[in-house]
mmCIF file of C-alpha atoms in Angstrom:
data_model
loop_
_atom_site.group_PDB
_atom_site.id
_atom_site.type_symbol
_atom_site.label_atom_id
_atom_site.label_comp_id
_atom_site.label_asym_id
_atom_site.label_seq_id
_atom_site.Cartn_x
_atom_site.Cartn_y
_atom_site.Cartn_z
ATOM 1 C CA GLY A 1 160.702 161.772 74.566
ATOM 2 C CA VAL A 2 163.850 160.261 76.095
ATOM 3 C CA ALA A 3 163.350 157.015 74.145
ATOM 4 C CA VAL A 4 162.893 158.800 70.817
ATOM 5 C CA GLY A 5 165.940 160.978 71.467
ATOM 6 C CA SER A 6 168.059 157.904 72.139
ATOM 7 C CA ALA A 7 167.522 156.875 68.506
ATOM 8 C CA PHE A 8 169.863 159.708 67.413
ATOM 9 C CA PRO A 9 173.323 158.067 67.172
ATOM 10 C CA PRO A 10 176.546 160.079 66.768
ATOM 11 C CA ALA A 11 176.599 159.120 63.060
ATOM 12 C CA LEU A 12 173.405 161.147 62.585
ATOM 13 C CA LEU A 13 175.326 164.423 62.769
ATOM 14 C CA GLY A 14 177.145 163.486 59.578
ATOM 15 C CA ARG A 15 173.843 162.766 57.818
ATOM 16 C CA ALA A 16 172.053 165.938 58.883
ATOM 17 C CA GLY A 17 172.905 167.838 55.702
ATOM 18 C CA GLY A 18 171.238 165.209 53.537
ATOM 19 C CA MET A 19 167.948 165.670 55.366
ATOM 20 C CA ILE A 20 167.524 169.345 54.463
ATOM 21 C CA GLY A 21 165.783 168.487 51.187
ATOM 22 C CA SER A 22 163.044 166.420 52.811
ATOM 23 C CA LEU A 23 162.563 169.029 55.550
ATOM 24 C CA LEU A 24 162.101 171.753 52.936
ATOM 25 C CA LEU A 25 159.511 169.629 51.122
ATOM 26 C CA LEU A 26 157.665 169.173 54.426
ATOM 27 C CA ILE A 27 156.864 172.898 54.645
ATOM 28 C CA PRO A 28 154.709 173.225 51.481
ATOM 29 C CA PHE A 29 153.144 169.829 52.264
ATOM 30 C CA MET A 30 151.993 171.118 55.659
ATOM 31 C CA VAL A 31 150.616 174.317 54.096
ATOM 32 C CA VAL A 32 148.596 172.273 51.583
ATOM 33 C CA ILE A 33 147.237 170.000 54.331
ATOM 34 C CA ILE A 34 146.136 172.924 56.503
ATOM 35 C CA LEU A 35 144.537 174.915 53.665
ATOM 36 C CA PHE A 36 142.715 171.885 52.250
ATOM 37 C CA SER A 37 141.518 170.706 55.661
ATOM 38 C CA GLN A 38 140.346 174.161 56.729
ATOM 39 C CA TRP A 39 138.386 174.530 53.478
ATOM 40 C CA PHE A 40 136.916 171.043 54.002
ATOM 41 C CA TYR A 41 135.782 171.720 57.576
ATOM 42 C CA GLU A 42 134.336 175.142 56.741
ATOM 43 C CA ARG A 43 132.546 174.237 53.505
ATOM 44 C CA CYS A 44 131.606 170.576 54.050
ATOM 45 C CA ALA A 45 131.290 170.235 57.832
ATOM 46 C CA GLY A 46 129.992 173.760 58.453
ATOM 47 C CA PHE A 47 132.525 174.592 61.189
ATOM 48 C CA ASP A 48 133.198 178.227 62.055
ATOM 49 C CA ARG A 49 136.645 179.498 61.010
ATOM 50 C CA PRO A 50 138.514 179.123 64.358
ATOM 51 C CA THR A 51 137.140 175.599 64.867
ATOM 52 C CA ALA A 52 137.993 174.657 61.276
ATOM 53 C CA PHE A 53 141.538 175.974 61.636
ATOM 54 C CA PHE A 54 142.393 174.160 64.868
ATOM 55 C CA SER A 55 140.769 171.000 63.516
ATOM 56 C CA ALA A 56 142.865 171.299 60.352
ATOM 57 C CA VAL A 57 146.318 171.798 61.885
ATOM 58 C CA PRO A 58 147.937 168.345 62.354
ATOM 59 C CA GLY A 59 149.613 169.190 65.633
ATOM 60 C CA GLY A 60 149.507 167.563 69.037
ATOM 61 C CA LEU A 61 146.052 166.861 70.441
ATOM 62 C CA THR A 62 146.712 168.607 73.760
ATOM 63 C CA ASP A 63 148.323 171.675 72.192
ATOM 64 C CA MET A 64 145.631 172.159 69.547
ATOM 65 C CA THR A 65 142.721 171.811 71.963
ATOM 66 C CA ALA A 66 144.323 174.177 74.483
ATOM 67 C CA MET A 67 144.922 176.848 71.835
ATOM 68 C CA ALA A 68 141.439 176.264 70.374
ATOM 69 C CA GLU A 69 139.849 177.134 73.714
ATOM 70 C CA GLU A 70 141.886 180.337 73.959
ATOM 71 C CA ALA A 71 140.841 181.335 70.420
ATOM 72 C CA GLY A 72 137.140 180.823 71.103
ATOM 73 C CA ALA A 73 136.779 177.718 68.915
ATOM 74 C CA ASN A 74 134.477 174.785 69.671
ATOM 75 C CA GLN A 75 136.885 172.798 71.837
ATOM 76 C CA ARG A 76 134.762 169.634 71.902
ATOM 77 C CA ALA A 77 134.643 169.530 68.081
ATOM 78 C CA VAL A 78 138.407 170.068 67.849
ATOM 79 C CA ILE A 79 139.048 167.251 70.354
ATOM 80 C CA LEU A 80 136.841 164.803 68.450
ATOM 81 C CA VAL A 81 138.313 165.682 65.050
ATOM 82 C CA GLN A 82 141.934 165.667 66.206
ATOM 83 C CA ALA A 83 141.504 162.440 68.209
ATOM 84 C CA SER A 84 139.716 160.664 65.364
ATOM 85 C CA ARG A 85 142.485 161.687 62.923
ATOM 86 C CA ILE A 86 145.289 160.486 65.188
ATOM 87 C CA LEU A 87 143.410 157.308 66.097
ATOM 88 C CA LEU A 88 142.780 156.381 62.460
ATOM 89 C CA ILE A 89 146.395 157.043 61.471
ATOM 90 C CA VAL A 90 147.902 155.233 64.460
ATOM 91 C CA PHE A 91 145.552 152.288 63.806
ATOM 92 C CA SER A 92 145.976 152.091 60.021
ATOM 93 C CA LEU A 93 149.723 152.697 59.581
ATOM 94 C CA PRO A 94 150.923 149.703 61.651
ATOM 95 C CA LEU A 95 148.446 147.472 59.794
ATOM 96 C CA TRP A 96 149.683 148.767 56.438
ATOM 97 C CA LEU A 97 153.337 148.351 57.421
ATOM 98 C CA ARG A 98 152.632 144.859 58.770
ATOM 99 C CA PHE A 99 150.895 143.542 55.663
ATOM 100 C CA HIS A 100 152.693 145.590 52.998
ATOM 101 C CA ASP A 101 156.233 145.719 54.384
ATOM 102 C CA GLY A 102 156.252 142.853 56.880
ATOM 103 C CA LEU A 103 157.135 145.069 59.847
ATOM 104 C CA ALA A 104 155.927 144.114 63.317
ATOM 105 C CA ALA A 105 156.544 145.627 66.740
ATOM 106 C CA ALA A 106 157.331 142.218 68.222
ATOM 107 C CA SER A 107 160.459 141.739 66.093
ATOM 108 C CA ALA A 108 161.683 145.245 66.879
ATOM 109 C CA PHE A 109 161.152 144.715 70.619
ATOM 110 C CA ALA A 110 163.212 141.523 70.532
ATOM 111 C CA GLY A 111 166.516 143.409 70.374
ATOM 112 C CA ARG A 112 165.662 146.108 72.920
ATOM 113 C CA THR A 113 167.145 146.661 76.358
ATOM 114 C CA ARG A 114 165.362 144.945 79.258
ATOM 115 C CA LEU A 115 164.803 146.628 82.600
ATOM 116 C CA HIS A 116 166.995 144.190 84.530
ATOM 117 C CA GLU A 117 169.870 144.838 82.093
ATOM 118 C CA LEU A 118 169.966 148.575 82.826
ATOM 119 C CA ALA A 119 172.630 149.797 85.257
ATOM 120 C CA ALA A 120 171.584 152.051 88.132
ATOM 121 C CA ALA A 121 173.728 154.881 86.724
ATOM 122 C CA ASP A 122 171.925 154.636 83.372
ATOM 123 C CA VAL A 123 168.552 154.809 85.109
ATOM 124 C CA LEU A 124 169.604 158.034 86.814
ATOM 125 C CA VAL A 125 170.960 159.475 83.550
ATOM 126 C CA LEU A 126 167.753 158.730 81.614
ATOM 127 C CA ALA A 127 165.537 160.038 84.418
ATOM 128 C CA GLY A 128 167.676 163.170 84.718
ATOM 129 C CA ILE A 129 167.469 163.822 80.968
ATOM 130 C CA GLY A 130 163.689 163.451 81.099
ATOM 131 C CA LEU A 131 163.149 165.791 84.036
ATOM 132 C CA ALA A 132 165.647 168.387 82.837
ATOM 133 C CA GLY A 133 164.167 168.277 79.331
ATOM 134 C CA VAL A 134 160.666 169.006 80.578
ATOM 135 C CA MET A 135 161.831 171.842 82.837
ATOM 136 C CA ILE A 136 163.925 173.516 80.113
ATOM 137 C CA ALA A 137 161.175 173.179 77.476
ATOM 138 C CA ARG A 138 158.582 174.672 79.814
ATOM 139 C CA ARG A 139 160.919 177.529 80.729
ATOM 140 C CA LEU A 140 161.384 178.235 76.993
ATOM 141 C CA GLY A 141 157.622 178.003 76.395
ATOM 142 C CA LEU A 142 157.901 175.193 73.836
ATOM 143 C CA ALA A 143 154.664 173.492 72.735
ATOM 144 C CA GLY A 144 154.445 169.842 73.743
ATOM 145 C CA ALA A 145 157.126 170.342 76.406
ATOM 146 C CA PRO A 146 156.747 166.883 78.066
ATOM 147 C CA ILE A 147 157.906 165.104 74.896
ATOM 148 C CA VAL A 148 159.763 167.794 72.909
ATOM 149 C CA GLY A 149 162.110 168.819 75.747
ATOM 150 C CA PRO A 150 163.271 165.314 76.729
ATOM 151 C CA MET A 151 163.477 164.326 73.040
ATOM 152 C CA ILE A 152 165.792 167.218 72.136
ATOM 153 C CA LEU A 153 167.947 166.829 75.255
ATOM 154 C CA SER A 154 168.155 163.042 74.845
ATOM 155 C CA GLY A 155 168.917 163.457 71.145
ATOM 156 C CA LEU A 156 171.791 165.822 71.891
ATOM 157 C CA ALA A 157 173.203 163.585 74.634
ATOM 158 C CA HIS A 158 173.118 160.479 72.422
ATOM 159 C CA ALA A 159 174.247 162.211 69.203
ATOM 160 C CA LEU A 160 177.248 163.731 71.025
ATOM 161 C CA GLY A 161 178.110 160.331 72.518
ATOM 162 C CA LEU A 162 177.618 161.472 76.123
ATOM 163 C CA THR A 163 175.503 158.383 76.856
ATOM 164 C CA SER A 164 174.394 155.226 75.069
ATOM 165 C CA ALA A 165 171.712 154.200 77.584
ATOM 166 C CA LYS A 166 168.383 153.086 76.098
ATOM 167 C CA VAL A 167 164.902 153.159 77.579
ATOM 168 C CA PRO A 168 163.913 149.544 78.436
ATOM 169 C CA VAL A 169 161.126 147.616 76.700
ATOM 170 C CA GLU A 170 158.951 147.524 79.807
ATOM 171 C CA VAL A 171 158.806 151.328 79.977
ATOM 172 C CA LEU A 172 158.073 151.584 76.241
ATOM 173 C CA THR A 173 155.210 149.114 76.626
ATOM 174 C CA VAL A 174 153.663 151.205 79.411
ATOM 175 C CA ALA A 175 154.098 154.331 77.260
ATOM 176 C CA GLN A 176 152.331 152.721 74.296
ATOM 177 C CA VAL A 177 149.432 151.429 76.378
ATOM 178 C CA SER A 178 149.096 154.851 78.062
ATOM 179 C CA VAL A 179 148.954 156.660 74.712
ATOM 180 C CA GLY A 180 146.244 154.264 73.524
ATOM 181 C CA VAL A 181 144.174 154.706 76.687
ATOM 182 C CA LEU A 182 144.504 158.508 76.606
ATOM 183 C CA LEU A 183 143.396 158.597 72.965
ATOM 184 C CA GLY A 184 140.395 156.433 73.767
ATOM 185 C CA CYS A 185 139.440 158.663 76.689
ATOM 186 C CA GLN A 186 138.950 161.602 74.320
ATOM 187 C CA PHE A 187 135.744 159.957 73.073
ATOM 188 C CA ARG A 188 134.081 159.800 76.488
ATOM 189 C CA GLY A 189 130.471 160.904 76.342
ATOM 190 C CA LEU A 190 130.397 160.603 72.532
ATOM 191 C CA THR A 191 126.826 160.661 71.225
ATOM 192 C CA TRP A 192 125.506 159.476 67.876
ATOM 193 C CA SER A 193 124.675 163.090 67.035
ATOM 194 C CA GLU A 194 128.286 164.174 67.676
ATOM 195 C CA PHE A 195 129.633 161.268 65.657
ATOM 196 C CA ARG A 196 127.391 162.082 62.713
ATOM 197 C CA SER A 197 127.922 165.859 62.809
ATOM 198 C CA THR A 198 131.568 166.086 63.908
ATOM 199 C CA MET A 199 133.661 162.937 64.171
ATOM 200 C CA ILE A 200 132.720 161.475 60.800
ATOM 201 C CA TRP A 201 134.066 164.625 59.115
ATOM 202 C CA GLY A 202 137.381 164.068 60.871
ATOM 203 C CA LEU A 203 137.516 160.480 59.600
ATOM 204 C CA LEU A 204 136.664 161.517 56.021
ATOM 205 C CA ASN A 205 139.271 164.283 56.070
ATOM 206 C CA THR A 206 141.897 161.890 57.425
ATOM 207 C CA ALA A 207 141.176 159.386 54.654
ATOM 208 C CA ALA A 208 141.722 162.123 52.074
ATOM 209 C CA LEU A 209 144.944 163.231 53.811
ATOM 210 C CA LEU A 210 146.288 159.663 53.783
ATOM 211 C CA VAL A 211 145.819 159.494 50.004
ATOM 212 C CA LEU A 212 147.576 162.855 49.597
ATOM 213 C CA THR A 213 150.340 161.736 51.979
ATOM 214 C CA ALA A 214 150.934 158.554 49.965
ATOM 215 C CA LEU A 215 151.474 160.602 46.781
ATOM 216 C CA VAL A 216 153.843 163.041 48.505
ATOM 217 C CA VAL A 217 155.770 160.217 50.225
ATOM 218 C CA SER A 218 156.420 158.573 46.849
ATOM 219 C CA LEU A 219 157.714 161.883 45.467
ATOM 220 C CA VAL A 220 159.899 162.667 48.502
ATOM 221 C CA SER A 221 161.358 159.158 48.554
ATOM 222 C CA ARG A 222 162.359 159.425 44.885
ATOM 223 C CA LEU A 223 163.879 162.883 45.297
ATOM 224 C CA THR A 224 165.792 162.188 48.520
ATOM 225 C CA GLY A 225 166.561 158.474 48.345
ATOM 226 C CA PHE A 226 165.109 157.797 51.811
ATOM 227 C CA ASP A 227 163.081 154.597 52.166
ATOM 228 C CA GLN A 228 159.329 155.062 51.777
ATOM 229 C CA VAL A 229 158.453 153.536 55.161
ATOM 230 C CA SER A 230 160.482 156.085 57.132
ATOM 231 C CA VAL A 231 159.242 158.944 54.939
ATOM 232 C CA LEU A 232 155.641 157.779 55.437
ATOM 233 C CA LEU A 233 155.915 157.958 59.229
ATOM 234 C CA ALA A 234 157.779 161.287 59.007
ATOM 235 C CA PHE A 235 155.128 162.915 56.797
ATOM 236 C CA ALA A 236 151.960 161.240 58.122
ATOM 237 C CA PRO A 237 149.711 163.945 59.669
ATOM 238 C CA GLY A 238 149.399 162.235 63.046
ATOM 239 C CA GLY A 239 150.441 163.251 66.536
ATOM 240 C CA GLN A 240 154.137 163.711 67.216
ATOM 241 C CA THR A 241 154.050 161.542 70.340
ATOM 242 C CA GLU A 242 152.246 158.647 68.683
ATOM 243 C CA LEU A 243 154.234 158.573 65.428
ATOM 244 C CA ASN A 244 157.636 159.065 67.077
ATOM 245 C CA LEU A 245 156.913 156.242 69.494
ATOM 246 C CA LEU A 246 155.655 153.994 66.684
ATOM 247 C CA THR A 247 158.760 154.705 64.594
ATOM 248 C CA TYR A 248 161.059 153.972 67.520
ATOM 249 C CA VAL A 249 159.265 150.738 68.413
ATOM 250 C CA LEU A 250 159.435 149.519 64.800
ATOM 251 C CA GLY A 251 163.160 150.282 64.706
ATOM 252 C CA LEU A 252 162.882 152.673 61.755
ATOM 253 C CA ASP A 253 165.002 155.704 60.862
#
């Protein structure tokens, strides 16, 4: 969250008005995704309505599964569908960007701050932003508090020019590996029966969403003038944590 927030430079405040158009287009896009996916899971996969809904909403894995349990949905099915969707998107987008646009994480990492280059004061500032962000977000009851709180607080601090400290490469590497391991852990105990009856529906739905996303990204890019790569990562129905981190690592907008 702190790393993603640090990507908001002071110049961003002057560009904020130009982003309203793409944000407004995001709303109907999300409605279409949810309605289509819920119909797909109910009619094709045979899920009950609560399970279909929480499987359809492209939110954070932790948030969706927690709310699914409270609503009486099949939590295991929601976990498998949500994890398979995020995993497929996080796996396929970097490959597409690498071969289609020539982007690679290695080149983006080359210009990043190293741990030994960071001053002690900057370490304290970044750590303080992270801790304060989590505490404030939890107090406000925000979903995804561990990333949303630090991201907003870090974004404000960097956009207002209060600090220019960046999270070092070594920490980002640990964060990426951790996200990958946590995603993989969601499939523990997966049986062939569960794959055939649950997970494969998540993969099929994600494939359809990627095709729909590609069409919408082309439209949004033409209407707003933003480059298609940044729009793709902004509109891709993956997890906020995974896509924000991927965008930051690749050095995109």
